[in-house]
Coordinates of C-alpha atoms in Angstrom, one line a residue:
X1 CA 19.9 -6.2 28.0
X2 CA 22.2 -9.2 27.2
X3 CA 23.9 -8.5 23.9
X4 CA 24.4 -12.2 23.3
X5 CA 20.7 -13.1 23.4
X6 CA 18.6 -13.3 20.3
X7 CA 15.4 -12.3 22.1
X8 CA 14.3 -8.8 22.9
X9 CA 14.3 -8.2 26.7
X10 CA 11.3 -5.9 26.8
X11 CA 11.8 -5.0 30.5
X12 CA 15.4 -3.9 29.7
X13 CA 14.1 -1.9 26.7
X14 CA 11.5 -0.2 28.9
X15 CA 14.0 0.6 31.6
X16 CA 16.4 2.1 29.1
X17 CA 13.7 4.2 27.4
X18 CA 14.3 2.3 24.1
X19 CA 10.9 0.7 24.1
X20 CA 9.1 4.1 24.3
X21 CA 11.4 5.3 21.5
X22 CA 10.5 2.2 19.4
X23 CA 6.8 2.7 19.9
X24 CA 7.2 6.4 19.0
X25 CA 8.8 5.3 15.7
X26 CA 6.0 2.9 15.1
X27 CA 3.5 5.8 15.3
X28 CA 4.6 6.8 11.8
X29 CA 3.6 3.4 10.5
X30 CA 0.3 3.6 12.3
X31 CA -0.5 7.1 10.9
X32 CA 0.4 6.0 7.3
X33 CA -1.5 2.7 7.4
X34 CA -4.6 4.0 9.1
X35 CA -4.9 7.0 6.7
X36 CA -4.2 4.9 3.7
X37 CA -7.3 2.7 4.3
X38 CA -9.5 5.3 6.0
X39 CA -10.4 7.3 3.0
X40 CA -12.7 4.7 1.5
X41 CA -15.3 5.0 4.2
X42 CA -14.9 8.8 4.3
X43 CA -15.5 9.1 0.6
X44 CA -19.4 8.8 0.5
X45 CA -19.8 11.8 2.8
X46 CA -17.0 13.7 1.2
X47 CA -18.3 13.3 -2.4
X48 CA -21.7 14.4 -1.1
X49 CA -20.2 17.7 -0.1
X50 CA -17.4 18.3 -2.6
X51 CA -18.9 16.4 -5.6
X52 CA -16.2 15.2 -8.0
X53 CA -17.2 11.5 -8.0
X54 CA -15.3 11.1 -11.3
X55 CA -12.1 11.7 -9.2
X56 CA -12.6 9.1 -6.5
X57 CA -10.0 6.8 -8.0
X58 CA -7.4 9.5 -7.6
X59 CA -7.7 9.4 -3.8
X60 CA -5.7 6.2 -3.5
X61 CA -3.6 6.5 -6.6
X62 CA -2.1 9.9 -5.8
X63 CA -1.5 8.9 -2.2
X64 CA 0.4 5.7 -3.3
X65 CA 2.5 7.7 -5.8
X66 CA 3.6 10.1 -3.1
X67 CA 4.4 7.1 -0.7
X68 CA 6.4 5.3 -3.3
X69 CA 8.5 8.3 -4.2
X70 CA 9.0 9.5 -0.6
X71 CA 9.8 5.9 0.6
X72 CA 12.5 5.6 -2.0
X73 CA 13.9 9.0 -1.2
X74 CA 13.9 8.7 2.6
X75 CA 16.6 6.0 2.7
X76 CA 18.9 8.3 0.7
X77 CA 18.2 11.5 2.5
X78 CA 19.4 9.9 5.8
X79 CA 22.9 10.1 4.3
X80 CA 22.7 13.9 4.1
X81 CA 20.2 15.0 6.8
X82 CA 20.1 13.6 10.4
X83 CA 17.4 11.0 11.2
X84 CA 15.6 13.3 13.6
X85 CA 15.3 16.1 11.1
X86 CA 14.1 13.7 8.4
X87 CA 11.5 12.3 10.8
X88 CA 10.3 15.7 11.9
X89 CA 10.0 17.0 8.3
X90 CA 8.1 13.8 7.2
X91 CA 5.6 14.2 10.1
X92 CA 5.1 17.9 9.2
X93 CA 4.5 17.0 5.6
X94 CA 2.0 14.4 6.7
X95 CA 0.2 16.9 9.0
X96 CA 0.2 19.6 6.3
X97 CA -1.4 17.1 3.8
X98 CA -4.1 16.1 6.4
X99 CA -4.8 19.8 7.0
X100 CA -5.3 20.5 3.3
X101 CA -7.6 17.5 3.1
X102 CA -9.6 18.6 6.1
X103 CA -10.1 22.2 4.8
X104 CA -10.5 21.4 1.1
X105 CA -13.6 22.8 -0.6
X106 CA -12.9 21.2 -4.0
X107 CA -11.9 17.7 -5.0
X108 CA -8.7 18.8 -6.8
X109 CA -7.5 20.6 -3.6
X110 CA -8.4 17.5 -1.6
X111 CA -6.2 15.4 -3.9
X112 CA -3.3 17.8 -3.5
X113 CA -3.6 17.2 0.2
X114 CA -3.6 13.4 -0.4
X115 CA -0.4 13.7 -2.4
X116 CA 1.4 15.6 0.4
X117 CA 0.0 13.1 2.9
X118 CA 1.4 10.3 0.8
X119 CA 4.8 11.9 0.7
X120 CA 4.9 12.3 4.5
X121 CA 3.4 8.9 5.2
X122 CA 5.7 7.0 2.8
X123 CA 8.7 8.8 4.3
X124 CA 7.6 8.0 7.9
X125 CA 7.4 4.2 7.1
X126 CA 10.8 4.1 5.4
X127 CA 12.4 6.1 8.2
X128 CA 10.8 3.7 10.8
X129 CA 12.7 0.8 9.3
X130 CA 15.9 2.9 9.0
X131 CA 15.5 3.9 12.7
X132 CA 15.4 0.3 13.9
X133 CA 18.7 -0.4 12.1
X134 CA 20.3 2.8 13.5
X135 CA 19.0 3.0 17.0
X136 CA 18.6 -0.6 18.2
X137 CA 21.0 -3.7 18.5
X138 CA 21.1 -6.0 15.5
X139 CA 20.2 -9.1 17.6
X140 CA 16.7 -7.8 18.3
X141 CA 15.8 -6.5 14.8
X142 CA 13.7 -9.6 13.9
X143 CA 11.5 -9.1 17.0
X144 CA 11.1 -5.3 16.3
X145 CA 10.3 -5.8 12.7
X146 CA 7.7 -8.4 13.7
X147 CA 6.0 -5.9 16.0
X148 CA 6.1 -3.3 13.3
X149 CA 4.3 -5.7 10.9
X150 CA 1.7 -6.4 13.5
X151 CA 1.1 -2.7 14.1
X152 CA 0.8 -2.2 10.4
X153 CA -1.9 -4.9 10.2
X154 CA -3.9 -3.5 13.1
X155 CA -3.7 0.0 11.8
X156 CA -4.7 -1.0 8.3
X157 CA -7.9 -2.8 9.3
X158 CA -8.8 -0.1 11.9
X159 CA -8.6 2.7 9.3
X160 CA -12.0 2.1 7.7
X161 CA -13.6 1.9 11.2
X162 CA -11.9 5.1 12.4
X163 CA -13.0 6.9 9.3
X164 CA -16.6 5.7 9.6
X165 CA -16.9 6.5 13.3
X166 CA -15.5 10.0 13.1
X167 CA -17.6 10.8 10.0
X168 CA -20.8 9.6 11.6
X169 CA -20.1 11.2 15.0
X170 CA -18.6 14.5 13.8
X171 CA -17.6 15.1 10.2
X172 CA -15.5 13.6 7.4
X173 CA -13.3 16.7 7.8
X174 CA -12.4 15.8 11.4
X175 CA -11.3 12.3 10.2
X176 CA -8.4 14.2 8.6
X177 CA -8.2 16.9 11.3
X178 CA -7.3 14.2 13.9
X179 CA -4.4 13.1 11.7
X180 CA -3.3 16.8 11.4
X181 CA -2.9 17.0 15.2
X182 CA -1.2 13.6 15.4
X183 CA 1.3 14.4 12.7
X184 CA 2.1 17.8 14.1
X185 CA 2.5 16.3 17.6
X186 CA 4.8 13.7 16.3
X187 CA 6.9 16.3 14.5
X188 CA 7.4 18.2 17.8
X189 CA 8.0 15.1 19.8
X190 CA 10.9 14.1 17.5
X191 CA 13.1 16.5 19.2
X192 CA 12.4 15.1 22.7
X193 CA 12.3 11.4 21.8
X194 CA 15.0 11.0 19.2
X195 CA 18.3 11.9 20.9
X196 CA 21.8 10.7 20.7
X197 CA 24.4 10.7 17.9
X198 CA 22.7 8.1 15.8
X199 CA 19.6 10.3 15.5
X200 CA 21.1 13.7 15.4
X201 CA 24.1 13.3 13.2
X202 CA 24.0 12.6 9.5
X203 CA 25.5 9.3 8.3
X204 CA 28.9 9.4 6.7
X205 CA 28.6 9.7 3.0
X206 CA 30.0 6.8 1.0
X207 CA 31.6 7.3 -2.4
X208 CA 29.8 4.1 -3.4
X209 CA 26.3 5.4 -2.6
X210 CA 24.1 4.4 -5.4
X211 CA 22.4 7.2 -7.5
X212 CA 18.8 8.1 -6.7
X213 CA 16.5 6.8 -9.5
X214 CA 15.0 10.2 -10.3
X215 CA 14.1 9.5 -13.9
X216 CA 12.6 6.1 -13.3
X217 CA 10.4 7.3 -10.4
X218 CA 9.4 10.4 -12.5
X219 CA 8.3 8.0 -15.3
X220 CA 6.3 5.9 -12.8
X221 CA 4.6 9.0 -11.3
X222 CA 3.8 10.4 -14.8
X223 CA 2.4 7.0 -15.9
X224 CA 0.0 6.7 -13.0
X225 CA -1.2 10.3 -13.5
X226 CA -1.8 9.8 -17.2
X227 CA -3.8 6.6 -16.6
X228 CA -5.9 8.4 -14.0
X229 CA -6.4 11.4 -16.4
X230 CA -7.6 9.0 -19.0
X231 CA -10.7 8.4 -16.9
X232 CA -11.5 11.9 -15.7
X233 CA -13.4 12.8 -18.9
X234 CA -14.2 9.8 -21.1
X235 CA -13.5 10.6 -24.8
X236 CA -12.4 7.9 -27.1
X237 CA -9.4 9.5 -28.7
X238 CA -8.2 11.5 -25.6
X239 CA -8.7 8.6 -23.2
X240 CA -7.0 6.1 -25.5
X241 CA -4.0 8.3 -26.0
X242 CA -3.6 9.0 -22.3
X243 CA -4.1 5.3 -21.4
X244 CA -1.5 4.1 -24.0
X245 CA 0.9 6.8 -22.9
X246 CA 0.4 5.8 -19.2
X247 CA 1.1 2.2 -20.0
X248 CA 4.1 3.1 -22.0
X249 CA 5.4 5.2 -19.1
X250 CA 5.0 2.2 -16.8
X251 CA 7.0 0.0 -19.2
X252 CA 9.6 2.8 -19.4
X253 CA 9.9 2.8 -15.6
X254 CA 10.8 -0.9 -15.5
X255 CA 13.2 -0.5 -18.4
X256 CA 15.0 2.3 -16.7
X257 CA 15.0 0.4 -13.4
X258 CA 16.7 -2.5 -15.0
X259 CA 19.4 -0.3 -16.5
X260 CA 20.5 1.0 -13.0
X261 CA 22.2 -2.0 -11.4
X262 CA 23.3 0.0 -8.3
X263 CA 19.8 1.4 -7.5
X264 CA 17.4 -1.1 -8.9
X265 CA 14.1 -1.5 -7.1
X266 CA 13.3 -4.9 -8.8
X267 CA 15.1 -8.1 -9.6
X268 CA 16.4 -8.7 -13.1
X269 CA 13.6 -9.6 -15.6
X270 CA 10.8 -9.0 -13.1
X271 CA 8.1 -10.3 -15.5
X272 CA 9.8 -13.2 -17.1
X273 CA 7.2 -16.0 -17.2
X274 CA 10.0 -18.6 -17.5
X275 CA 11.2 -18.0 -13.9
X276 CA 9.6 -18.2 -10.5
X277 CA 10.6 -14.6 -9.8
X278 CA 8.8 -13.4 -12.9
X279 CA 5.7 -15.4 -12.2
X280 CA 5.7 -14.3 -8.6
X281 CA 5.9 -10.6 -9.6
X282 CA 3.2 -11.1 -12.2
X283 CA 1.0 -12.6 -9.5
X284 CA 1.7 -9.7 -7.1
X285 CA 1.1 -7.1 -9.8
X286 CA -2.1 -8.5 -11.2
X287 CA -3.8 -9.1 -7.9
X288 CA -2.8 -5.8 -6.5
X289 CA -4.4 -4.0 -9.5
X290 CA -7.5 -6.3 -9.6
X291 CA -8.4 -5.9 -6.0
X292 CA -8.5 -2.1 -5.7
X293 CA -12.2 -1.8 -6.8
X294 CA -13.8 -2.6 -3.5
X295 CA -11.2 -0.7 -1.4
X296 CA -11.7 2.5 -3.4
X297 CA -15.4 2.3 -4.4
X298 CA -17.0 -0.3 -2.1
X299 CA -18.4 2.1 0.6
X300 CA -19.5 4.6 -1.9
X301 CA -21.5 2.0 -3.9
X302 CA -22.9 0.3 -0.8
X303 CA -24.2 3.5 0.7
X304 CA -25.5 4.9 -2.6
X305 CA -27.2 1.7 -3.8
X306 CA -28.4 -0.1 -0.7
X307 CA -28.5 2.5 2.1
X308 CA -25.8 0.7 4.1
X309 CA -24.3 2.8 6.9
X310 CA -20.7 4.0 6.7
X311 CA -20.0 2.0 9.9
X312 CA -21.3 -1.2 8.4
X313 CA -19.2 -0.6 5.2
X314 CA -16.2 0.1 7.5
X315 CA -16.7 -3.3 9.2
X316 CA -16.9 -5.1 5.9
X317 CA -13.6 -3.6 4.6
X318 CA -12.0 -4.2 8.0
X319 CA -13.1 -7.8 7.8
X320 CA -11.0 -8.2 4.7
X321 CA -7.8 -7.1 6.5
X322 CA -8.7 -9.2 9.6
X323 CA -9.0 -12.3 7.4
X324 CA -5.7 -11.5 5.8
X325 CA -4.0 -11.2 9.2
X326 CA -5.6 -14.3 10.8
X327 CA -5.1 -16.7 7.9
X328 CA -1.5 -15.5 7.5
X329 CA -0.8 -16.5 11.1
X330 CA -2.6 -19.8 10.7
X331 CA -0.6 -21.0 7.7
X332 CA 2.7 -19.5 8.8
X333 CA 4.1 -22.8 9.9
X334 CA 2.7 -25.0 7.2
X335 CA 5.3 -27.5 5.8
X336 CA 7.0 -26.9 2.5
X337 CA 5.1 -29.8 0.8
X338 CA 1.9 -27.8 1.1
X339 CA 3.4 -24.7 -0.5
X340 CA 1.9 -25.3 -4.0
X341 CA -1.6 -25.9 -2.6
X342 CA -1.5 -22.9 -0.3
X343 CA -0.3 -20.4 -3.1
X344 CA -2.7 -21.7 -5.8
X345 CA -5.6 -22.0 -3.3
X346 CA -5.0 -18.4 -2.1
X347 CA -4.9 -17.1 -5.6
X348 CA -8.2 -19.0 -6.4
X349 CA -9.8 -17.4 -3.3
X350 CA -8.8 -13.9 -4.4
X351 CA -10.2 -14.5 -7.9
X352 CA -13.4 -15.9 -6.5
X353 CA -13.8 -12.8 -4.2
X354 CA -13.3 -10.5 -7.2
X355 CA -15.8 -12.4 -9.3
X356 CA -18.3 -12.6 -6.4
X357 CA -18.2 -8.9 -5.9
X358 CA -19.5 -8.4 -9.5
X359 CA -22.7 -10.1 -8.4
X360 CA -22.9 -9.3 -4.7
X361 CA -22.4 -5.5 -4.8
X362 CA -25.1 -4.8 -7.4
X363 CA -27.5 -7.3 -5.7
X364 CA -26.9 -5.9 -2.2
X365 CA -26.5 -9.1 -0.3
X366 CA -24.5 -8.1 2.8
X367 CA -23.7 -11.7 3.7
X368 CA -22.4 -12.4 0.2
X369 CA -20.4 -9.2 0.1
X370 CA -18.9 -10.0 3.5
X371 CA -18.0 -13.5 2.2
X372 CA -16.3 -12.1 -0.9
X373 CA -14.3 -9.7 1.3
X374 CA -13.2 -12.6 3.5
X375 CA -12.2 -14.6 0.5
X376 CA -10.2 -11.8 -1.0
X377 CA -8.4 -10.9 2.2
X378 CA -8.0 -14.5 3.3
X379 CA -6.5 -15.4 -0.1
X380 CA -3.9 -12.7 0.3
X381 CA -3.2 -13.8 3.9
X382 CA -2.7 -17.4 2.8
X383 CA -0.6 -16.9 -0.3
X384 CA 1.5 -13.8 0.2
X385 CA 4.1 -15.0 2.8
X386 CA 4.8 -18.1 0.6
X387 CA 4.9 -16.1 -2.6
X388 CA 7.5 -13.8 -1.0
X389 CA 9.5 -16.8 0.2
X390 CA 9.5 -18.5 -3.2
X391 CA 10.5 -15.2 -5.0
X392 CA 13.4 -14.6 -2.6
X393 CA 14.6 -18.2 -2.7
X394 CA 14.5 -18.3 -6.5
X395 CA 16.2 -14.9 -7.0
X396 CA 19.9 -14.7 -8.0
X397 CA 22.0 -14.5 -4.8
X398 CA 22.9 -10.9 -5.5
X399 CA 19.2 -10.0 -5.9
X400 CA 17.8 -11.6 -2.7
X401 CA 17.6 -8.4 -0.8
X402 CA 16.1 -6.5 -3.7
X403 CA 13.6 -9.3 -4.3
X404 CA 12.3 -9.2 -0.7
X405 CA 11.7 -5.4 -0.8
X406 CA 10.3 -5.6 -4.4
X407 CA 7.2 -7.4 -3.3
X408 CA 5.7 -4.5 -1.2
X409 CA 7.0 -2.0 -3.8
X410 CA 5.2 -3.9 -6.6
X411 CA 2.1 -4.1 -4.4
X412 CA 2.1 -0.3 -4.0
X413 CA 2.6 0.3 -7.7
X414 CA -0.3 -2.1 -8.3
X415 CA -2.5 -0.2 -5.9
X416 CA -1.7 3.1 -7.6
X417 CA -2.3 1.7 -11.1
X418 CA -5.4 -0.2 -10.0
X419 CA -6.9 2.9 -8.4
X420 CA -6.2 5.0 -11.5
X421 CA -7.7 2.3 -13.8
X422 CA -10.8 2.0 -11.5
X423 CA -11.5 5.6 -12.3
X424 CA -11.5 4.9 -16.0
X425 CA -14.0 2.0 -15.6
X426 CA -16.2 3.7 -13.1
X427 CA -16.5 6.9 -15.2
X428 CA -17.0 5.0 -18.4
X429 CA -19.8 3.1 -16.7
X430 CA -21.6 6.2 -15.6
X431 CA -19.9 8.2 -12.9
X432 CA -18.7 10.8 -15.4
X433 CA -22.3 11.9 -15.5
X434 CA -22.6 12.2 -11.7
X435 CA -23.7 10.0 -8.8
X436 CA -27.2 8.5 -9.0
X437 CA -28.8 5.1 -8.3
X438 CA -28.8 4.1 -12.0
X439 CA -25.2 5.0 -12.6
X440 CA -24.1 3.4 -9.3
X441 CA -25.8 0.1 -10.4
X442 CA -24.0 0.1 -13.7
X443 CA -20.7 0.9 -12.1
X444 CA -21.1 -1.7 -9.4
X445 CA -21.3 -4.5 -12.1
X446 CA -18.5 -3.4 -14.5
X447 CA -16.1 -2.2 -11.8
X448 CA -15.6 -5.8 -10.6
X449 CA -16.4 -7.7 -13.7
X450 CA -13.7 -5.9 -15.7
X451 CA -10.9 -7.2 -13.4
X452 CA -11.9 -10.9 -13.5
X453 CA -9.7 -11.6 -16.6
X454 CA -6.7 -10.0 -14.8
X455 CA -7.5 -12.1 -11.7
X456 CA -7.3 -15.2 -13.9
X457 CA -3.9 -14.1 -15.1
X458 CA -2.9 -14.0 -11.5
X459 CA -4.2 -17.5 -10.9
X460 CA -2.2 -18.8 -13.9
X461 CA 0.9 -17.0 -12.6
X462 CA 0.4 -18.8 -9.3
X463 CA 0.2 -22.2 -11.0
X464 CA 3.4 -21.4 -13.0
X465 CA 5.1 -20.0 -9.9
X466 CA 4.6 -23.2 -7.9
X467 CA 5.4 -25.5 -10.8
X468 CA 8.7 -23.7 -11.4
X469 CA 9.6 -22.8 -7.8
X470 CA 12.1 -25.6 -7.6
X471 CA 13.8 -24.9 -10.9
X472 CA 16.6 -22.4 -11.3
X473 CA 16.0 -19.1 -13.0
X474 CA 16.5 -19.2 -16.8
X475 CA 19.7 -17.3 -17.7

């Protein structure tokens, strides 16, 4: 491979063995993304066997909490433990979590497995990006990161189909059993594939290494758990106290993050409505929270209310991710003069999808449900690349790197909080009494309608973001 070129020479990578090594690293991304989205189509069969419909929202929330914490920790652990050892332990954690899920006989035990899975999966993703930086030449990083993004997209939209197929053909338990074997196999293969000093020696410890944000991440994890607990058993005083405490813990997380300049996860003043960065982060946060309902409860409601097969539900959820990927590619080279129209248009599509679900899911119109899924996914695909670009361009020069990584981090936090809050709404609307046609009908209406105001906040943030994108941040 010519070191002076800015393009990846795939033949040279294959001949050297680096391409096989790169694809092995990407396996961690595939395992995480597929498992993250698979659980929705597995949920109807699982709830039928384990009960615990009031804990459905926890399945995504607890997984995302584990992924956020492990993702933040993996980059620091590489300083103390060799890359290969980190990768092997992360894969073993992932496999262990999948095994617990596959063998669980109660919903709480299943959720414990999901937490362990999230820890392993989040670490695998973070280590995949670290591996590229440590094992491959700098000049081909952009191409490798592009391939990793494509693999993430394919894995994310294939997850629901994989879950539905395995559940229909064998059992929901084998949907997790497959990932146990894949994770265990990856852990063993680490010692054969990851060789050389860069993978087997720990990085030199720098005196300037920023401190790990233990307290901030603990506050974040505790806040999500308290919000989720507020919905497990709906009682006015208990649920209110837990919800307020959870929201306070979330606010504390951002306060603590802002006070650690060397280890911040977010730019300064991440929710300041006077700045493009603030409006961008508000948009990312609100839409991430507001769009969790269909991903978490969609298949359960469709199969319970309308007798739709798991495979059909999987196709509908996959269609959302496919629309995201295709429209993201189609608008990638749009000129800057269309930026405002693209961002605001994408935000309006997402809001329309959320509002449409409130009618389509209770009514049972498959065509309309599919249209809403395409609107929601397509809106993200259109808007997200440009939102990220505006946020990074508008951030202070010293915050540009933090700003670029803050968008997916905010998205994960939004998914965790959204899944937890979905549980409150679903249980308050009837799932706390068990799964039945009547309760599912009531839940199907309120679960989407409740997030329409939040979606409108996201649209307003998009308008402000594009109106202020060309102005400097307010000091």
